[in-house]
Coordinates of C-alpha atoms in Angstrom, one line a residue:
M228 CA -91.7 -36.2 -39.1
D229 CA -91.4 -36.2 -41.9
A230 CA -94.9 -41.2 -43.0
V231 CA -95.5 -43.2 -46.0
R232 CA -94.0 -43.2 -49.5
R233 CA -95.1 -40.4 -51.8
A234 CA -97.6 -42.6 -53.6
A235 CA -99.5 -42.8 -50.4
R236 CA -98.7 -39.4 -49.0
P237 CA -96.3 -36.5 -49.7
S238 CA -92.8 -36.8 -48.5
R239 CA -92.5 -37.1 -44.8
R240 CA -89.5 -34.8 -44.8
G241 CA -90.7 -31.5 -46.3
V242 CA -88.3 -29.0 -47.6
L243 CA -87.5 -26.1 -45.3
R244 CA -89.8 -23.2 -46.0
A245 CA -88.0 -20.0 -44.9
G246 CA -90.5 -17.7 -46.7
G247 CA -93.5 -19.2 -45.0
G248 CA -91.8 -19.0 -41.6
A249 CA -91.0 -15.3 -42.1
A250 CA -94.6 -14.6 -43.0
L251 CA -95.8 -16.6 -40.0
A252 CA -93.6 -14.5 -37.7
A253 CA -95.3 -11.4 -39.0
V254 CA -98.7 -12.9 -38.3
A255 CA -97.7 -14.0 -34.8
G256 CA -96.5 -10.5 -34.0
S257 CA -99.7 -8.8 -34.9
A258 CA -103.3 -9.1 -33.8
V259 CA -105.4 -11.4 -35.9
T260 CA -109.0 -10.6 -36.1
G261 CA -111.9 -12.7 -37.3
C262 CA -112.2 -16.5 -37.2
G263 CA -112.1 -19.4 -39.6
A264 CA -115.6 -19.0 -41.0
G265 CA -116.0 -15.2 -40.5
T266 CA -119.3 -14.8 -38.6
D267 CA -120.1 -18.5 -38.9
D268 CA -119.5 -20.2 -35.6
G269 CA -119.9 -23.7 -37.2
V270 CA -123.1 -24.5 -35.2
A271 CA -126.2 -25.4 -37.2
A272 CA -129.7 -24.7 -36.2
D273 CA -130.1 -28.3 -34.9
G274 CA -126.9 -27.9 -32.8
T275 CA -124.6 -29.8 -35.1
V276 CA -121.1 -28.4 -35.1
T277 CA -118.9 -28.6 -38.2
V278 CA -115.1 -28.9 -37.7
E279 CA -112.8 -28.0 -40.6
M280 CA -109.7 -30.1 -41.0
W281 CA -106.9 -29.4 -43.4
H282 CA -105.5 -32.9 -43.6
G283 CA -102.7 -32.7 -46.2
Q284 CA -103.0 -36.3 -47.1
A285 CA -103.2 -38.1 -50.5
D286 CA -104.3 -41.4 -51.8
T287 CA -104.0 -44.2 -49.2
A288 CA -103.7 -42.0 -46.2
K289 CA -106.6 -39.7 -47.3
K290 CA -108.8 -42.8 -47.8
A291 CA -107.9 -44.1 -44.3
L292 CA -108.7 -40.7 -42.7
E293 CA -112.0 -40.5 -44.6
G294 CA -113.0 -43.9 -43.2
L295 CA -112.1 -42.9 -39.7
V296 CA -114.1 -39.6 -40.0
A297 CA -117.2 -41.5 -41.3
D298 CA -117.0 -43.8 -38.2
F299 CA -116.6 -40.8 -35.9
E300 CA -119.6 -39.1 -37.3
R301 CA -121.7 -42.2 -36.9
S302 CA -120.9 -42.3 -33.2
H303 CA -121.0 -38.5 -32.8
P304 CA -124.1 -37.4 -34.8
K305 CA -123.8 -33.7 -33.6
I306 CA -120.3 -33.2 -34.9
R307 CA -119.3 -33.1 -38.6
V308 CA -115.7 -33.2 -39.7
K309 CA -115.1 -31.4 -43.1
L310 CA -111.9 -32.7 -44.7
G311 CA -110.3 -30.1 -46.9
G312 CA -107.4 -27.7 -47.3
G313 CA -106.7 -28.3 -51.0
V314 CA -102.9 -28.8 -50.5
L315 CA -100.6 -31.6 -49.5
S316 CA -98.7 -31.5 -46.3
D317 CA -95.4 -30.3 -48.0
V318 CA -97.0 -26.9 -48.5
M319 CA -99.3 -26.8 -45.5
L320 CA -97.2 -24.2 -43.7
Q321 CA -97.7 -21.7 -46.4
K322 CA -101.4 -22.4 -46.6
V323 CA -101.9 -22.0 -42.8
T324 CA -99.7 -18.9 -42.7
A325 CA -101.8 -17.2 -45.3
A326 CA -105.0 -18.3 -43.5
L327 CA -103.8 -16.9 -40.2
A328 CA -103.0 -13.6 -41.9
A329 CA -106.4 -13.5 -43.5
G330 CA -108.2 -14.5 -40.3
S331 CA -109.8 -17.5 -42.0
Y332 CA -108.2 -20.7 -40.8
P333 CA -109.3 -24.2 -40.1
D334 CA -110.0 -25.9 -36.7
I335 CA -107.3 -28.6 -37.3
A336 CA -104.3 -28.7 -39.7
Y337 CA -101.5 -31.2 -40.3
I338 CA -98.3 -29.4 -39.4
F339 CA -94.8 -30.8 -39.7
G340 CA -93.1 -31.2 -36.3
S341 CA -90.2 -29.0 -37.4
D342 CA -92.7 -26.2 -38.1
L343 CA -94.7 -26.4 -34.9
A344 CA -92.7 -23.9 -32.9
R345 CA -93.2 -21.2 -35.4
V346 CA -96.9 -22.0 -35.9
A347 CA -97.5 -22.1 -32.2
R348 CA -96.4 -18.4 -31.9
S349 CA -99.8 -17.5 -33.3
P350 CA -102.3 -16.7 -30.5
Q351 CA -104.9 -18.7 -32.4
V352 CA -103.2 -22.0 -31.7
V353 CA -105.0 -23.9 -29.0
D354 CA -103.1 -25.1 -25.9
L355 CA -103.9 -28.8 -25.6
T356 CA -102.2 -29.5 -22.3
D357 CA -105.5 -30.0 -20.4
M358 CA -106.9 -32.2 -23.2
V359 CA -104.0 -34.7 -23.2
G360 CA -104.0 -34.8 -19.4
A361 CA -107.6 -35.9 -19.3
G362 CA -107.5 -37.9 -22.6
P363 CA -108.5 -41.5 -23.1
V364 CA -104.9 -42.6 -23.5
P365 CA -102.7 -41.6 -20.5
W366 CA -100.1 -39.1 -21.7
R367 CA -97.2 -41.1 -20.2
N368 CA -98.3 -44.1 -22.3
Y369 CA -97.3 -42.2 -25.4
W370 CA -93.8 -42.8 -26.6
A371 CA -91.5 -40.1 -25.4
A372 CA -90.8 -39.0 -28.9
A373 CA -94.5 -38.3 -29.5
R374 CA -94.8 -36.3 -26.3
D375 CA -91.6 -34.3 -26.9
A376 CA -92.5 -33.4 -30.5
V377 CA -95.6 -31.5 -29.4
T378 CA -94.4 -29.9 -26.2
L379 CA -93.1 -26.3 -26.1
N380 CA -92.0 -24.6 -22.9
G381 CA -93.8 -27.3 -20.9
R382 CA -97.1 -26.9 -22.7
V383 CA -98.7 -29.3 -25.2
R384 CA -99.2 -27.3 -28.4
A385 CA -100.6 -30.0 -30.7
A386 CA -101.6 -33.6 -30.9
P387 CA -99.1 -36.1 -32.4
A388 CA -100.4 -37.3 -35.8
V389 CA -97.7 -39.5 -37.3
L390 CA -94.8 -41.3 -35.7
D391 CA -91.7 -42.8 -37.3
S392 CA -88.1 -43.7 -36.7
L393 CA -84.9 -44.3 -38.7
A394 CA -83.1 -47.6 -39.2
V395 CA -81.0 -49.2 -42.0
V396 CA -82.6 -51.4 -44.7
C397 CA -80.1 -53.8 -46.3
N398 CA -80.3 -55.6 -49.6
R399 CA -79.6 -59.3 -48.6
K400 CA -78.7 -60.3 -52.2
L401 CA -76.0 -57.6 -52.5
F402 CA -74.6 -58.5 -49.1
R403 CA -74.3 -62.1 -50.1
E404 CA -72.6 -61.2 -53.4
A405 CA -70.1 -59.0 -51.5
G406 CA -69.4 -61.8 -49.0
L407 CA -70.6 -59.6 -46.1
P408 CA -72.5 -60.9 -43.1
L409 CA -75.7 -58.9 -42.5
P410 CA -75.2 -56.3 -39.8
K411 CA -76.6 -56.7 -36.3
A412 CA -77.8 -54.4 -33.6
G413 CA -74.8 -52.8 -31.9
W414 CA -72.8 -52.2 -35.1
S415 CA -70.7 -49.1 -35.5
W416 CA -70.5 -46.2 -38.0
Q417 CA -67.1 -47.5 -38.9
D418 CA -68.8 -50.8 -39.8
F419 CA -71.4 -48.9 -41.9
V420 CA -68.7 -47.1 -43.8
S421 CA -66.7 -50.3 -44.4
C422 CA -69.8 -52.1 -45.6
A423 CA -70.7 -49.3 -48.0
R424 CA -67.2 -49.4 -49.4
T425 CA -67.3 -53.1 -50.0
L426 CA -70.8 -53.1 -51.5
T427 CA -69.9 -50.4 -54.0
R428 CA -69.3 -51.5 -57.6
S429 CA -68.8 -48.3 -59.6
G430 CA -68.4 -50.1 -62.9
K431 CA -71.9 -51.6 -62.4
G432 CA -73.5 -48.4 -61.1
R433 CA -73.9 -49.9 -57.7
F434 CA -73.6 -47.8 -54.5
G435 CA -73.1 -48.8 -50.9
T436 CA -75.6 -46.4 -49.6
G437 CA -77.3 -43.1 -50.3
W438 CA -77.9 -39.6 -48.8
P439 CA -80.2 -36.8 -49.8
G440 CA -78.1 -34.0 -51.2
T441 CA -80.4 -31.0 -51.4
G442 CA -79.6 -29.5 -48.0
D443 CA -83.2 -29.7 -46.8
E444 CA -84.6 -31.3 -43.7
D445 CA -84.4 -34.7 -45.4
T446 CA -80.6 -34.2 -45.6
V447 CA -80.2 -33.0 -42.0
W448 CA -82.3 -35.2 -39.8
R449 CA -80.2 -38.3 -40.7
L450 CA -77.2 -36.6 -39.0
W451 CA -78.8 -35.8 -35.7
P452 CA -78.5 -39.4 -34.3
L453 CA -74.7 -39.3 -34.9
I454 CA -74.4 -35.9 -33.1
W455 CA -76.6 -37.0 -30.2
D456 CA -74.6 -40.2 -29.8
L457 CA -71.4 -38.2 -29.6
G458 CA -72.9 -36.1 -26.7
G459 CA -73.9 -33.1 -28.8
D460 CA -77.3 -31.4 -29.1
V461 CA -79.1 -29.1 -31.5
V462 CA -79.0 -26.1 -29.2
D463 CA -76.7 -25.8 -26.1
G464 CA -78.0 -25.4 -22.6
G465 CA -77.9 -21.6 -22.8
G466 CA -80.0 -21.5 -25.9
K467 CA -77.8 -19.0 -27.6
N468 CA -75.4 -21.3 -29.5
I469 CA -75.6 -24.6 -31.3
G470 CA -74.8 -27.7 -29.2
F471 CA -72.8 -29.5 -31.8
A472 CA -69.8 -27.2 -32.4
D473 CA -67.4 -30.1 -31.8
T474 CA -69.5 -33.2 -32.2
G475 CA -70.9 -32.0 -35.6
A476 CA -67.5 -32.2 -37.3
R477 CA -66.9 -35.7 -36.1
A478 CA -70.4 -36.7 -37.3
L479 CA -69.6 -35.2 -40.7
E480 CA -66.5 -37.3 -40.9
V481 CA -68.8 -40.3 -41.5
V482 CA -70.3 -38.4 -44.4
A483 CA -66.8 -37.4 -45.6
D484 CA -65.6 -41.0 -45.5
L485 CA -68.6 -42.1 -47.6
A486 CA -67.9 -39.4 -50.2
R487 CA -64.2 -40.1 -50.3
D488 CA -64.9 -43.8 -51.0
K489 CA -67.5 -42.8 -53.7
S490 CA -69.8 -45.3 -52.0
V491 CA -72.7 -42.9 -51.5
Y492 CA -75.3 -42.0 -54.0
V493 CA -76.1 -38.3 -53.5
D494 CA -79.8 -37.6 -54.4
P495 CA -79.9 -34.2 -56.1
K496 CA -83.7 -33.8 -55.8
P497 CA -86.0 -33.1 -52.9
G498 CA -88.0 -36.0 -51.5
S499 CA -85.2 -38.7 -51.8
E500 CA -87.3 -40.5 -54.5
Q501 CA -84.3 -41.1 -56.8
M502 CA -82.3 -42.5 -53.9
Y503 CA -85.1 -44.9 -53.1
Q504 CA -85.5 -45.8 -56.7
V505 CA -81.8 -46.8 -56.9
F506 CA -82.2 -49.0 -53.8
Q507 CA -85.5 -50.5 -55.1
S508 CA -83.8 -51.3 -58.4
G509 CA -81.2 -53.5 -56.6
R510 CA -78.3 -51.0 -57.1
M511 CA -77.8 -49.9 -53.5
G512 CA -76.7 -52.1 -50.6
M513 CA -78.0 -50.0 -47.7
V514 CA -80.4 -47.2 -47.2
V515 CA -81.2 -45.2 -44.0
T516 CA -85.0 -44.8 -44.0
G517 CA -88.2 -45.2 -42.0
P518 CA -91.1 -47.6 -42.0
W519 CA -93.0 -45.6 -44.6
Q520 CA -90.6 -47.0 -47.2
L521 CA -91.2 -50.7 -46.5
P522 CA -94.3 -51.1 -48.8
D523 CA -92.4 -49.8 -51.8
I524 CA -89.4 -52.0 -51.0
E525 CA -91.7 -55.1 -50.7
T526 CA -93.5 -54.2 -54.0
A527 CA -90.1 -53.9 -55.7
G528 CA -89.3 -57.5 -54.7
I529 CA -86.2 -56.7 -52.7
D530 CA -85.1 -59.4 -50.3
Y531 CA -84.3 -57.0 -47.4
H532 CA -83.1 -57.0 -43.8
V533 CA -83.7 -54.2 -41.3
V534 CA -81.1 -53.3 -38.6
P535 CA -81.0 -50.4 -36.1
L536 CA -78.8 -47.4 -36.9
P537 CA -75.1 -47.8 -36.2
S538 CA -73.6 -45.9 -33.3
F539 CA -70.3 -44.7 -32.0
S540 CA -71.0 -45.7 -28.4
G541 CA -72.7 -49.1 -28.9
R542 CA -75.8 -47.7 -27.4
P543 CA -79.0 -47.6 -29.5
V544 CA -79.8 -44.2 -30.8
T545 CA -82.2 -43.0 -33.5
I546 CA -84.4 -40.1 -34.4
S547 CA -88.1 -39.8 -34.7
G548 CA -89.8 -37.1 -36.8
P549 CA -93.4 -36.9 -35.5
D550 CA -95.9 -34.6 -37.3
T551 CA -98.9 -33.0 -35.7
W552 CA -102.5 -32.2 -35.7
T553 CA -102.5 -28.6 -34.7
M554 CA -105.7 -26.9 -33.4
F555 CA -106.8 -23.3 -34.0
D556 CA -109.4 -21.3 -32.1
N557 CA -112.6 -20.7 -33.9
G558 CA -114.8 -20.3 -30.9
D559 CA -115.8 -22.5 -28.0
A560 CA -118.2 -24.8 -29.9
R561 CA -115.8 -25.6 -32.7
A562 CA -112.8 -26.0 -30.3
E563 CA -114.7 -28.4 -28.1
A564 CA -115.8 -30.4 -31.1
A565 CA -112.2 -30.5 -32.5
R566 CA -110.9 -31.7 -29.1
T567 CA -113.5 -34.4 -29.1
F568 CA -112.5 -35.6 -32.5
L569 CA -108.7 -35.5 -31.8
S570 CA -109.2 -37.4 -28.5
W571 CA -111.2 -40.0 -30.3
L572 CA -108.6 -40.3 -33.1
A573 CA -105.9 -40.9 -30.5
R574 CA -107.6 -43.9 -28.9
P575 CA -105.8 -47.2 -29.6
E576 CA -108.6 -48.7 -31.6
Q577 CA -108.5 -45.7 -34.0
D578 CA -104.8 -45.2 -33.9
V579 CA -104.0 -48.8 -34.9
R580 CA -106.2 -48.4 -38.0
W581 CA -104.4 -45.2 -39.0
D582 CA -101.0 -46.8 -38.3
I583 CA -101.8 -49.9 -40.5
E584 CA -103.5 -48.1 -43.3
A585 CA -101.5 -44.9 -43.5
G586 CA -98.1 -46.1 -42.4
S587 CA -97.4 -44.6 -39.0
L588 CA -95.9 -46.3 -36.0
P589 CA -98.2 -46.6 -32.9
L590 CA -98.5 -43.4 -30.9
S591 CA -98.8 -45.3 -27.6
R592 CA -97.7 -48.5 -26.0
R593 CA -101.4 -49.4 -25.7
T594 CA -101.7 -49.3 -29.5
E595 CA -98.5 -51.4 -29.9
A596 CA -100.0 -54.1 -27.7
L597 CA -103.2 -54.5 -29.8
P598 CA -103.5 -57.8 -31.7
A599 CA -104.0 -55.9 -35.0
W600 CA -100.7 -54.2 -34.7
Q601 CA -98.9 -57.4 -33.5
D602 CA -100.3 -59.1 -36.6
K603 CA -99.1 -56.3 -38.8
V604 CA -95.6 -56.7 -37.3
A605 CA -95.6 -60.4 -37.8
R606 CA -96.5 -60.0 -41.5
T607 CA -94.0 -57.2 -42.2
E608 CA -90.3 -57.9 -42.2
G609 CA -88.3 -55.5 -40.1
L610 CA -91.3 -53.4 -38.8
S611 CA -90.5 -54.5 -35.2
V612 CA -87.0 -52.9 -35.5
F613 CA -88.6 -49.5 -36.2
T614 CA -91.1 -49.9 -33.4
K615 CA -88.5 -51.0 -30.9
A616 CA -86.3 -48.0 -31.9
L617 CA -89.0 -45.7 -30.3
E618 CA -87.8 -46.8 -26.9
T619 CA -84.7 -44.7 -27.3
A620 CA -85.7 -42.3 -30.2
R621 CA -85.1 -38.6 -29.8
V622 CA -86.7 -35.7 -31.6
R623 CA -85.5 -32.4 -32.8
P624 CA -86.3 -29.6 -30.3
V625 CA -89.5 -27.6 -30.7
H626 CA -87.5 -24.4 -31.2
P627 CA -88.5 -21.4 -33.4
A628 CA -84.9 -21.1 -34.7
Y629 CA -84.7 -24.7 -35.7
P630 CA -85.4 -24.1 -39.4
E631 CA -82.3 -21.8 -39.6
V632 CA -80.1 -24.2 -37.7
S633 CA -81.3 -27.0 -40.0
Q634 CA -80.6 -25.0 -43.1
A635 CA -77.1 -24.1 -42.0
L636 CA -76.3 -27.8 -41.2
G637 CA -77.9 -28.9 -44.4
Q638 CA -75.5 -26.7 -46.4
A639 CA -72.6 -28.2 -44.4
V640 CA -73.7 -31.8 -45.1
V641 CA -74.0 -31.0 -48.8
A642 CA -70.6 -29.3 -49.0
V643 CA -69.0 -32.4 -47.5
L644 CA -71.0 -34.9 -49.6
L645 CA -69.9 -33.1 -52.7
G646 CA -66.3 -32.8 -51.6
R647 CA -66.4 -29.0 -51.6
S648 CA -65.4 -28.6 -47.9
T649 CA -63.8 -30.5 -45.0
P650 CA -66.0 -31.4 -42.1
E651 CA -64.2 -28.8 -39.9
K652 CA -64.6 -25.9 -42.4
A653 CA -68.2 -26.9 -43.2
L654 CA -69.1 -27.0 -39.5
R655 CA -67.5 -23.6 -38.8
A656 CA -69.6 -22.0 -41.5
C657 CA -72.7 -23.8 -40.2
A658 CA -72.0 -22.5 -36.6
D659 CA -71.6 -18.9 -37.8
D660 CA -75.0 -18.9 -39.5
A661 CA -76.9 -21.0 -36.9
N662 CA -75.5 -19.1 -33.9
A663 CA -76.5 -15.8 -35.6
A664 CA -80.1 -17.2 -36.0
L665 CA -80.2 -18.3 -32.4
L666 CA -79.4 -14.8 -31.1
I667 CA -82.5 -13.3 -32.8
P668 CA -85.2 -12.7 -30.2
R669 CA -88.3 -14.9 -30.8

């Protein structure tokens, strides 16, 4: 994952950070000495243990986390959780990478799901498999997307922090003006392209839909549901090649159709904020987004409708981009205290507060069933669509080469969006770069 609007938190879909990843690889390959607080084991004379948490949150989400921490400390008087880090989540990878290299790292850090495989190469990352197996919420009660996003080689390498899914938000007014019925579950990508074409009014600066055009993860993760629906995958079964050599070109045909019709607004800046501003100003008919955007859409006064993603097959398919709370080893006392806090945070009564106040979807079905969440769903148009999508949502693989694969696919998407390449040529170039990255030993 990539979460709430930027006003509440930084963008959920951070830009790929190749430099940080390379530095982290160097850290993972060398012995790291020292611990987060040097000789300080975090245990005070009275036995109180202090846990350092680099949370990466801003504004609304930060306030929600501060409230949860205050409640935790009241019920656990011998544990203190120090919120810090000094950076937002978009640059947390670089911060953590530097901290690991220096041997002075936190007990818990907010790590994007797409970065977890690289971070987990550090020997300082704590294996949480035993913790989730004995936790207060049965592991199987979590949505599959939440479990898969933190599992690497059969081991749980982090705790899920934020959960989301993608769906399509439609502007009801623009659909009425275009004489189009609102789409329903089960619609196709051909329907989507046709609607976008009909909704576009170039003379009025109106677009059918939008797509991030920077080539970063925000650009890429919108394409994976199309590839999965066509039977492709990010990496093939052998692990040495991409799994979308054929299906990727067909998925890119949808992008090409939108570009050919000039029905897609291509956002040139990271974070997709301009794309969302166009939608919220009433000049875009449809936007593919997640639940984090609903508060802004409501504030803008848009009369909207939420529908699941289209598909080629008629089967429901979407993507979830969970982010993580990743734990680092600063000695037994701090590790045990950090586990206690993360276990407490995952309980439905805490999870539901975080979800409602910070903009996540429920991590588990137990949370989803709580009256507080059901009340939130009843008061928020379309939220139930995003939650139901978790039943079939997939996640990107926790694979150390994923950033390079994503970067290569991002360049292909942008080339097609801007009319610089055909889907077939763009996909061939993508395959060359991505396959080369997959051959590098990790």
